[in-house]
Amino acid sequence: VVLALVVIVYLVTVDRNKKFDLTSEKRFTLSEQTQKVLSRLEGPVNAYVFYSKQMDKRSISDLLGQYRYLYRDFNFEVIDPDLNPGIVEKMGVKEYGELLVKYGGKTEKAKSANEEGITNALIKLSQTSVKKVYFIKGHGEKSIEDYGNNGYDRISQAIKSENFDVDQILLLRAQKVPDDCAVLVSAGPRSDYEQHEIDLIEKYVRSGGRVLF
């Protein structure tokens, strides 16, 4: 009877394992954003970590294991570059610590070997189109091409790290706000906009567009 009960419990619980994160900081729980990204995936994901001596091999394996726990088709390898020079050359790895993610026939290098880097790579790989953030120019606005203290080059890089493209637009010569515009930014103009520009902005907002002044 005891043996029968053990077998029944095993059959019920197999493939139904449940993990509990009891740490106060939820160190072993992926963010809600990551969970949403994983829920939209279809097909296998392969991650390759070419670890260095500075990396904590156990920590990165645990992190990737959390991805596999939530998405069964997530596979990963932690590779020693010194012992696998052929794989390094084949995959075009340039330095220690690189993390490559493959999905949908495409490969993306994670900017960092942490949850943010891995999830951003998955977002890029799964996106069918990329939205843009447009900065209005022509009135002395902050420029995304200005690398000085008053420039917005760092803001531009931060936006790109969130998987958006960044561009500038001269509304005075435009016929409309581009269809791929996710957010239109008016970054501190030093002179008034012309009526043509105001009309374009108003039409864009009325059609559901977003503007940040």
PDB file of C-alpha atoms in Angstrom:
ATOM      1  CA  VAL A   1       0.000   0.000   0.000  1.00  0.00           C
ATOM      2  CA  VAL A   2       2.796   2.408   0.955  1.00  0.00           C
ATOM      3  CA  LEU A   3       4.625   1.636  -2.291  1.00  0.00           C
ATOM      4  CA  ALA A   4       1.445   2.215  -4.286  1.00  0.00           C
ATOM      5  CA  LEU A   5       0.924   5.586  -2.581  1.00  0.00           C
ATOM      6  CA  VAL A   6       4.513   6.600  -3.331  1.00  0.00           C
ATOM      7  CA  VAL A   7       4.067   5.706  -6.999  1.00  0.00           C
ATOM      8  CA  ILE A   8       0.796   7.647  -7.205  1.00  0.00           C
ATOM      9  CA  VAL A   9       2.336  10.734  -5.575  1.00  0.00           C
ATOM     10  CA  TYR A  10       5.281  10.528  -7.963  1.00  0.00           C
ATOM     11  CA  LEU A  11       3.046  10.262 -11.035  1.00  0.00           C
ATOM     12  CA  VAL A  12       0.989  13.227  -9.875  1.00  0.00           C
ATOM     13  CA  THR A  13       3.942  15.451  -9.069  1.00  0.00           C
ATOM     14  CA  VAL A  14       6.262  14.622 -11.968  1.00  0.00           C
ATOM     15  CA  ASP A  15       6.442  17.626 -14.340  1.00  0.00           C
ATOM     16  CA  ARG A  16       4.461  19.603 -11.763  1.00  0.00           C
ATOM     17  CA  ASN A  17       7.349  20.735  -9.594  1.00  0.00           C
ATOM     18  CA  LYS A  18       6.874  24.052  -7.852  1.00  0.00           C
ATOM     19  CA  LYS A  19       9.597  26.342  -6.525  1.00  0.00           C
ATOM     20  CA  PHE A  20       9.211  28.855  -3.727  1.00  0.00           C
ATOM     21  CA  ASP A  21      11.450  31.905  -3.296  1.00  0.00           C
ATOM     22  CA  LEU A  22      11.652  32.635   0.432  1.00  0.00           C
ATOM     23  CA  THR A  23      14.346  35.339   0.188  1.00  0.00           C
ATOM     24  CA  SER A  24      13.175  38.820   1.179  1.00  0.00           C
ATOM     25  CA  GLU A  25      14.795  40.338  -1.934  1.00  0.00           C
ATOM     26  CA  LYS A  26      13.258  37.684  -4.234  1.00  0.00           C
ATOM     27  CA  ARG A  27      16.727  36.893  -5.543  1.00  0.00           C
ATOM     28  CA  PHE A  28      15.519  33.722  -7.228  1.00  0.00           C
ATOM     29  CA  THR A  29      12.459  35.195  -8.940  1.00  0.00           C
ATOM     30  CA  LEU A  30      12.586  36.745 -12.404  1.00  0.00           C
ATOM     31  CA  SER A  31      10.878  40.091 -12.890  1.00  0.00           C
ATOM     32  CA  GLU A  32       7.324  40.456 -14.150  1.00  0.00           C
ATOM     33  CA  GLN A  33       8.644  41.938 -17.402  1.00  0.00           C
ATOM     34  CA  THR A  34      10.834  38.890 -18.009  1.00  0.00           C
ATOM     35  CA  GLN A  35       7.915  36.566 -17.309  1.00  0.00           C
ATOM     36  CA  LYS A  36       5.777  38.429 -19.863  1.00  0.00           C
ATOM     37  CA  VAL A  37       8.544  38.236 -22.475  1.00  0.00           C
ATOM     38  CA  LEU A  38       8.930  34.491 -21.928  1.00  0.00           C
ATOM     39  CA  SER A  39       5.168  33.923 -22.149  1.00  0.00           C
ATOM     40  CA  ARG A  40       5.142  35.357 -25.676  1.00  0.00           C
ATOM     41  CA  LEU A  41       7.930  33.141 -27.031  1.00  0.00           C
ATOM     42  CA  GLU A  42       7.337  30.234 -29.371  1.00  0.00           C
ATOM     43  CA  GLY A  43      10.095  27.785 -30.176  1.00  0.00           C
ATOM     44  CA  PRO A  44      13.514  27.000 -28.724  1.00  0.00           C
ATOM     45  CA  VAL A  45      15.835  29.543 -27.139  1.00  0.00           C
ATOM     46  CA  ASN A  46      19.550  28.818 -26.794  1.00  0.00           C
ATOM     47  CA  ALA A  47      21.898  30.826 -24.586  1.00  0.00           C
ATOM     48  CA  TYR A  48      25.692  30.498 -24.568  1.00  0.00           C
ATOM     49  CA  VAL A  49      27.858  31.978 -21.830  1.00  0.00           C
ATOM     50  CA  PHE A  50      31.603  32.222 -22.464  1.00  0.00           C
ATOM     51  CA  TYR A  51      32.559  32.754 -18.877  1.00  0.00           C
ATOM     52  CA  SER A  52      35.669  34.384 -17.481  1.00  0.00           C
ATOM     53  CA  LYS A  53      37.460  33.917 -14.168  1.00  0.00           C
ATOM     54  CA  GLN A  54      35.744  37.083 -12.925  1.00  0.00           C
ATOM     55  CA  MET A  55      32.286  35.568 -13.434  1.00  0.00           C
ATOM     56  CA  ASP A  56      30.473  33.516 -10.832  1.00  0.00           C
ATOM     57  CA  LYS A  57      29.732  30.357 -12.807  1.00  0.00           C
ATOM     58  CA  ARG A  58      27.227  29.126 -10.218  1.00  0.00           C
ATOM     59  CA  SER A  59      25.275  32.393 -10.205  1.00  0.00           C
ATOM     60  CA  ILE A  60      24.963  32.657 -13.980  1.00  0.00           C
ATOM     61  CA  SER A  61      23.915  28.988 -14.171  1.00  0.00           C
ATOM     62  CA  ASP A  62      21.274  29.587 -11.485  1.00  0.00           C
ATOM     63  CA  LEU A  63      19.981  32.648 -13.361  1.00  0.00           C
ATOM     64  CA  LEU A  64      19.699  30.805 -16.662  1.00  0.00           C
ATOM     65  CA  GLY A  65      18.067  27.936 -14.795  1.00  0.00           C
ATOM     66  CA  GLN A  66      15.312  30.318 -13.707  1.00  0.00           C
ATOM     67  CA  TYR A  67      14.637  31.113 -17.364  1.00  0.00           C
ATOM     68  CA  ARG A  68      14.434  27.401 -18.154  1.00  0.00           C
ATOM     69  CA  TYR A  69      12.096  26.839 -15.195  1.00  0.00           C
ATOM     70  CA  LEU A  70       9.632  29.367 -16.633  1.00  0.00           C
ATOM     71  CA  TYR A  71      10.167  28.418 -20.279  1.00  0.00           C
ATOM     72  CA  ARG A  72      10.843  24.729 -20.843  1.00  0.00           C
ATOM     73  CA  ASP A  73      12.292  25.314 -24.317  1.00  0.00           C
ATOM     74  CA  PHE A  74      15.077  27.497 -22.919  1.00  0.00           C
ATOM     75  CA  ASN A  75      18.470  25.783 -23.210  1.00  0.00           C
ATOM     76  CA  PHE A  76      21.834  27.096 -22.123  1.00  0.00           C
ATOM     77  CA  GLU A  77      25.509  26.208 -22.044  1.00  0.00           C
ATOM     78  CA  VAL A  78      28.267  27.674 -19.896  1.00  0.00           C
ATOM     79  CA  ILE A  79      31.407  27.370 -22.015  1.00  0.00           C
ATOM     80  CA  ASP A  80      35.077  27.725 -21.099  1.00  0.00           C
ATOM     81  CA  PRO A  81      36.590  29.718 -23.999  1.00  0.00           C
ATOM     82  CA  ASP A  82      40.091  28.403 -23.330  1.00  0.00           C
ATOM     83  CA  LEU A  83      38.959  24.790 -23.644  1.00  0.00           C
ATOM     84  CA  ASN A  84      36.686  25.397 -26.645  1.00  0.00           C
ATOM     85  CA  PRO A  85      38.517  27.676 -29.104  1.00  0.00           C
ATOM     86  CA  GLY A  86      36.646  26.129 -32.047  1.00  0.00           C
ATOM     87  CA  ILE A  87      33.258  27.158 -30.669  1.00  0.00           C
ATOM     88  CA  VAL A  88      34.619  30.623 -29.862  1.00  0.00           C
ATOM     89  CA  GLU A  89      35.762  31.116 -33.443  1.00  0.00           C
ATOM     90  CA  LYS A  90      32.589  29.646 -34.939  1.00  0.00           C
ATOM     91  CA  MET A  91      30.304  31.921 -32.911  1.00  0.00           C
ATOM     92  CA  GLY A  92      32.452  35.022 -33.366  1.00  0.00           C
ATOM     93  CA  VAL A  93      33.102  35.576 -29.674  1.00  0.00           C
ATOM     94  CA  LYS A  94      35.554  38.425 -29.128  1.00  0.00           C
ATOM     95  CA  GLU A  95      36.078  38.512 -25.376  1.00  0.00           C
ATOM     96  CA  TYR A  96      35.536  36.669 -22.116  1.00  0.00           C
ATOM     97  CA  GLY A  97      32.169  37.005 -20.437  1.00  0.00           C
ATOM     98  CA  GLU A  98      30.087  37.301 -23.601  1.00  0.00           C
ATOM     99  CA  LEU A  99      26.555  35.916 -23.511  1.00  0.00           C
ATOM    100  CA  LEU A 100      24.863  35.073 -26.802  1.00  0.00           C
ATOM    101  CA  VAL A 101      21.151  34.335 -27.181  1.00  0.00           C
ATOM    102  CA  LYS A 102      19.677  32.556 -30.217  1.00  0.00           C
ATOM    103  CA  TYR A 103      15.989  32.611 -31.099  1.00  0.00           C
ATOM    104  CA  GLY A 104      14.008  32.474 -34.315  1.00  0.00           C
ATOM    105  CA  GLY A 105      17.097  32.005 -36.461  1.00  0.00           C
ATOM    106  CA  LYS A 106      18.734  35.175 -35.110  1.00  0.00           C
ATOM    107  CA  THR A 107      21.529  35.747 -32.616  1.00  0.00           C
ATOM    108  CA  GLU A 108      21.839  38.652 -30.191  1.00  0.00           C
ATOM    109  CA  LYS A 109      24.663  39.504 -27.838  1.00  0.00           C
ATOM    110  CA  ALA A 110      23.426  40.440 -24.359  1.00  0.00           C
ATOM    111  CA  LYS A 111      24.832  43.754 -23.166  1.00  0.00           C
ATOM    112  CA  SER A 112      25.427  42.222 -19.744  1.00  0.00           C
ATOM    113  CA  ALA A 113      25.315  38.727 -18.252  1.00  0.00           C
ATOM    114  CA  ASN A 114      22.375  39.479 -15.957  1.00  0.00           C
ATOM    115  CA  GLU A 115      18.592  39.397 -16.160  1.00  0.00           C
ATOM    116  CA  GLU A 116      18.334  42.827 -17.756  1.00  0.00           C
ATOM    117  CA  GLY A 117      20.835  41.935 -20.471  1.00  0.00           C
ATOM    118  CA  ILE A 118      19.300  38.528 -21.230  1.00  0.00           C
ATOM    119  CA  THR A 119      15.707  39.775 -21.299  1.00  0.00           C
ATOM    120  CA  ASN A 120      16.573  42.759 -23.500  1.00  0.00           C
ATOM    121  CA  ALA A 121      18.263  40.372 -25.925  1.00  0.00           C
ATOM    122  CA  LEU A 122      15.107  38.229 -25.991  1.00  0.00           C
ATOM    123  CA  ILE A 123      12.969  41.311 -26.636  1.00  0.00           C
ATOM    124  CA  LYS A 124      15.130  42.311 -29.595  1.00  0.00           C
ATOM    125  CA  LEU A 125      15.063  38.794 -31.025  1.00  0.00           C
ATOM    126  CA  SER A 126      11.293  38.456 -30.693  1.00  0.00           C
ATOM    127  CA  GLN A 127      10.361  41.879 -32.029  1.00  0.00           C
ATOM    128  CA  THR A 128       8.945  42.012 -35.539  1.00  0.00           C
ATOM    129  CA  SER A 129       9.186  45.791 -35.691  1.00  0.00           C
ATOM    130  CA  VAL A 130      11.109  48.406 -33.742  1.00  0.00           C
ATOM    131  CA  LYS A 131       9.451  51.582 -32.521  1.00  0.00           C
ATOM    132  CA  LYS A 132      11.266  54.901 -32.553  1.00  0.00           C
ATOM    133  CA  VAL A 133      11.535  57.803 -30.157  1.00  0.00           C
ATOM    134  CA  TYR A 134      11.770  61.018 -32.187  1.00  0.00           C
ATOM    135  CA  PHE A 135      13.353  64.190 -30.810  1.00  0.00           C
ATOM    136  CA  ILE A 136      12.095  67.400 -32.412  1.00  0.00           C
ATOM    137  CA  LYS A 137      14.848  69.699 -33.673  1.00  0.00           C
ATOM    138  CA  GLY A 138      15.047  73.144 -35.242  1.00  0.00           C
ATOM    139  CA  HIS A 139      14.339  75.341 -32.222  1.00  0.00           C
ATOM    140  CA  GLY A 140      17.461  74.925 -30.104  1.00  0.00           C
ATOM    141  CA  GLU A 141      16.223  71.735 -28.399  1.00  0.00           C
ATOM    142  CA  LYS A 142      18.571  69.383 -26.552  1.00  0.00           C
ATOM    143  CA  SER A 143      20.319  67.244 -29.137  1.00  0.00           C
ATOM    144  CA  ILE A 144      20.866  63.492 -29.042  1.00  0.00           C
ATOM    145  CA  GLU A 145      24.053  64.114 -31.035  1.00  0.00           C
ATOM    146  CA  ASP A 146      25.512  66.478 -28.432  1.00  0.00           C
ATOM    147  CA  TYR A 147      28.114  64.718 -26.253  1.00  0.00           C
ATOM    148  CA  GLY A 148      28.613  67.729 -23.978  1.00  0.00           C
ATOM    149  CA  ASN A 149      27.197  68.297 -20.512  1.00  0.00           C
ATOM    150  CA  ASN A 150      23.978  69.704 -21.958  1.00  0.00           C
ATOM    151  CA  GLY A 151      23.604  67.059 -24.629  1.00  0.00           C
ATOM    152  CA  TYR A 152      21.227  64.110 -24.669  1.00  0.00           C
ATOM    153  CA  ASP A 153      23.603  61.475 -26.040  1.00  0.00           C
ATOM    154  CA  ARG A 154      23.447  59.457 -22.815  1.00  0.00           C
ATOM    155  CA  ILE A 155      19.670  59.648 -22.767  1.00  0.00           C
ATOM    156  CA  SER A 156      19.706  58.424 -26.343  1.00  0.00           C
ATOM    157  CA  GLN A 157      21.863  55.442 -25.393  1.00  0.00           C
ATOM    158  CA  ALA A 158      19.608  54.646 -22.434  1.00  0.00           C
ATOM    159  CA  ILE A 159      16.533  54.627 -24.682  1.00  0.00           C
ATOM    160  CA  LYS A 160      18.290  52.354 -27.175  1.00  0.00           C
ATOM    161  CA  SER A 161      19.126  49.945 -24.358  1.00  0.00           C
ATOM    162  CA  GLU A 162      15.356  49.587 -23.849  1.00  0.00           C
ATOM    163  CA  ASN A 163      15.027  48.336 -27.449  1.00  0.00           C
ATOM    164  CA  PHE A 164      13.848  51.512 -29.134  1.00  0.00           C
ATOM    165  CA  ASP A 165      15.471  53.325 -32.038  1.00  0.00           C
ATOM    166  CA  VAL A 166      16.185  57.011 -31.607  1.00  0.00           C
ATOM    167  CA  ASP A 167      16.049  59.689 -34.291  1.00  0.00           C
ATOM    168  CA  GLN A 168      15.536  63.412 -34.778  1.00  0.00           C
ATOM    169  CA  ILE A 169      12.816  65.083 -36.827  1.00  0.00           C
ATOM    170  CA  LEU A 170      12.470  68.565 -38.304  1.00  0.00           C
ATOM    171  CA  LEU A 171       8.717  69.029 -38.073  1.00  0.00           C
ATOM    172  CA  LEU A 172       8.849  72.271 -40.044  1.00  0.00           C
ATOM    173  CA  ARG A 173       9.618  70.273 -43.191  1.00  0.00           C
ATOM    174  CA  ALA A 174       7.617  67.141 -42.353  1.00  0.00           C
ATOM    175  CA  GLN A 175       4.194  66.213 -43.681  1.00  0.00           C
ATOM    176  CA  LYS A 176       3.289  64.207 -40.584  1.00  0.00           C
ATOM    177  CA  VAL A 177       4.755  62.529 -37.511  1.00  0.00           C
ATOM    178  CA  PRO A 178       6.141  59.149 -38.725  1.00  0.00           C
ATOM    179  CA  ASP A 179       3.949  56.085 -38.201  1.00  0.00           C
ATOM    180  CA  ASP A 180       6.706  54.274 -36.289  1.00  0.00           C
ATOM    181  CA  CYS A 181       6.907  57.019 -33.665  1.00  0.00           C
ATOM    182  CA  ALA A 182       6.355  55.622 -30.168  1.00  0.00           C
ATOM    183  CA  VAL A 183       7.044  58.923 -28.384  1.00  0.00           C
ATOM    184  CA  LEU A 184       7.646  62.416 -29.751  1.00  0.00           C
ATOM    185  CA  VAL A 185       9.985  64.434 -27.527  1.00  0.00           C
ATOM    186  CA  SER A 186      10.119  68.220 -27.316  1.00  0.00           C
ATOM    187  CA  ALA A 187      13.345  68.684 -25.368  1.00  0.00           C
ATOM    188  CA  GLY A 188      13.344  72.331 -24.275  1.00  0.00           C
ATOM    189  CA  PRO A 189      12.856  74.442 -27.427  1.00  0.00           C
ATOM    190  CA  ARG A 190      14.274  77.976 -27.179  1.00  0.00           C
ATOM    191  CA  SER A 191      11.764  79.460 -29.614  1.00  0.00           C
ATOM    192  CA  ASP A 192       8.098  78.936 -30.424  1.00  0.00           C
ATOM    193  CA  TYR A 193       6.963  76.259 -32.840  1.00  0.00           C
ATOM    194  CA  GLU A 194       5.395  77.373 -36.115  1.00  0.00           C
ATOM    195  CA  GLN A 195       1.680  76.721 -36.646  1.00  0.00           C
ATOM    196  CA  HIS A 196       2.477  73.918 -39.113  1.00  0.00           C
ATOM    197  CA  GLU A 197       4.459  72.110 -36.419  1.00  0.00           C
ATOM    198  CA  ILE A 198       1.738  72.639 -33.820  1.00  0.00           C
ATOM    199  CA  ASP A 199      -0.845  71.219 -36.214  1.00  0.00           C
ATOM    200  CA  LEU A 200       1.272  68.104 -36.800  1.00  0.00           C
ATOM    201  CA  ILE A 201       1.712  67.560 -33.061  1.00  0.00           C
ATOM    202  CA  GLU A 202      -1.998  68.077 -32.371  1.00  0.00           C
ATOM    203  CA  LYS A 203      -2.991  65.644 -35.130  1.00  0.00           C
ATOM    204  CA  TYR A 204      -0.521  63.088 -33.793  1.00  0.00           C
ATOM    205  CA  VAL A 205      -1.873  63.393 -30.229  1.00  0.00           C
ATOM    206  CA  ARG A 206      -5.503  63.181 -31.360  1.00  0.00           C
ATOM    207  CA  SER A 207      -4.709  59.956 -33.217  1.00  0.00           C
ATOM    208  CA  GLY A 208      -3.389  58.396 -29.996  1.00  0.00           C
ATOM    209  CA  GLY A 209       0.229  59.512 -30.134  1.00  0.00           C
ATOM    210  CA  ARG A 210       2.373  60.322 -27.100  1.00  0.00           C
ATOM    211  CA  VAL A 211       4.354  63.526 -26.649  1.00  0.00           C
ATOM    212  CA  LEU A 212       6.858  64.379 -23.933  1.00  0.00           C
ATOM    213  CA  PHE A 213       7.495  68.091 -23.382  1.00  0.00           C
TER     214      PHE A 213
END
